[in-house]
Amino acid sequence: MPRVRNLSPGRRAGVCDRLAAPVCYTLRMEILTLRHGDNFIYLLRAGPGAAAVDPGAARPVAEELSAAGQSLELILLTHHHGDHTGGVAELKRLS
């Protein structure tokens, strides 16, 4: 995933691809709620790529990214509990 660029106050945060500069994308964060409702998966989207934070399940991430035509570039984990890591192996297989 491209690096995050720090911008001055009052400007929108964006992501710039070093190889394709000056192409910049708006960084968007979306929250997916898992079926049982007490855990969340965060998607960070920028242009054609995305990152998943704490993907407790693979299906919601895969469906969202497929519908948007985006690819999973990065998986971030805040800790090792199964409700945060349950989707990692399948997402790695799908990516």
Coordinates of C-alpha atoms in Angstrom, one line a residue, residues 12-77:
R12 CA -7.6 16.4 3.7
A13 CA -5.4 13.4 4.5
G14 CA -4.2 11.6 1.4
V15 CA -2.1 8.8 0.2
C16 CA 0.5 9.2 -2.5
D17 CA 2.1 6.5 -4.5
R18 CA 5.8 7.1 -4.8
L19 CA 6.1 5.3 -8.1
A20 CA 3.2 7.1 -9.7
A21 CA 3.5 10.5 -8.2
P22 CA 1.8 12.9 -8.4
V23 CA -1.2 10.5 -8.1
C24 CA -2.8 10.9 -4.7
Y25 CA -5.8 9.2 -3.3
T26 CA -8.1 10.2 -0.4
L27 CA -7.7 7.8 2.5
R28 CA -11.1 6.5 3.7
M29 CA -11.9 4.5 6.7
E30 CA -14.9 2.2 6.9
I31 CA -16.2 0.1 9.8
L32 CA -17.6 -3.4 9.1
T33 CA -19.7 -4.9 12.0
L34 CA -19.5 -8.7 12.4
R35 CA -22.7 -10.7 12.7
H36 CA -22.6 -11.0 16.5
G37 CA -22.1 -7.2 16.7
D38 CA -19.4 -6.9 19.3
N39 CA -16.4 -6.8 17.0
F40 CA -15.5 -4.6 14.1
I41 CA -13.2 -4.8 11.1
Y42 CA -11.8 -1.5 9.9
L43 CA -11.1 -1.0 6.2
L44 CA -8.6 1.7 5.1
R45 CA -9.2 2.4 1.4
A46 CA -7.0 4.4 -0.9
G47 CA -7.4 4.2 -4.7
P48 CA -7.2 0.6 -5.9
G49 CA -5.8 -0.8 -2.6
A50 CA -7.0 -1.3 0.9
A51 CA -5.9 -2.5 4.3
A52 CA -7.9 -4.5 6.8
V53 CA -7.5 -3.9 10.5
D54 CA -8.4 -6.8 12.9
P55 CA -10.2 -9.0 10.3
G56 CA -12.0 -11.4 12.6
A57 CA -13.7 -12.9 9.5
A58 CA -12.6 -12.9 5.9
R59 CA -16.0 -12.9 4.1
P60 CA -17.1 -9.3 4.9
V61 CA -13.7 -8.0 3.8
A62 CA -13.5 -10.0 0.7
E63 CA -17.1 -9.1 -0.3
E64 CA -16.6 -5.3 0.3
L65 CA -13.3 -5.2 -1.7
S66 CA -14.6 -7.4 -4.5
A67 CA -17.7 -5.1 -4.9
A68 CA -15.4 -2.0 -5.0
G69 CA -12.8 -3.6 -7.4
Q70 CA -10.1 -3.1 -4.8
S71 CA -7.3 -5.4 -3.7
L72 CA -6.2 -6.2 -0.2
E73 CA -2.6 -4.9 0.2
L74 CA -2.1 -5.0 4.0
I75 CA -3.5 -6.7 7.1
L76 CA -3.0 -4.9 10.4
L77 CA -3.6 -6.6 13.8

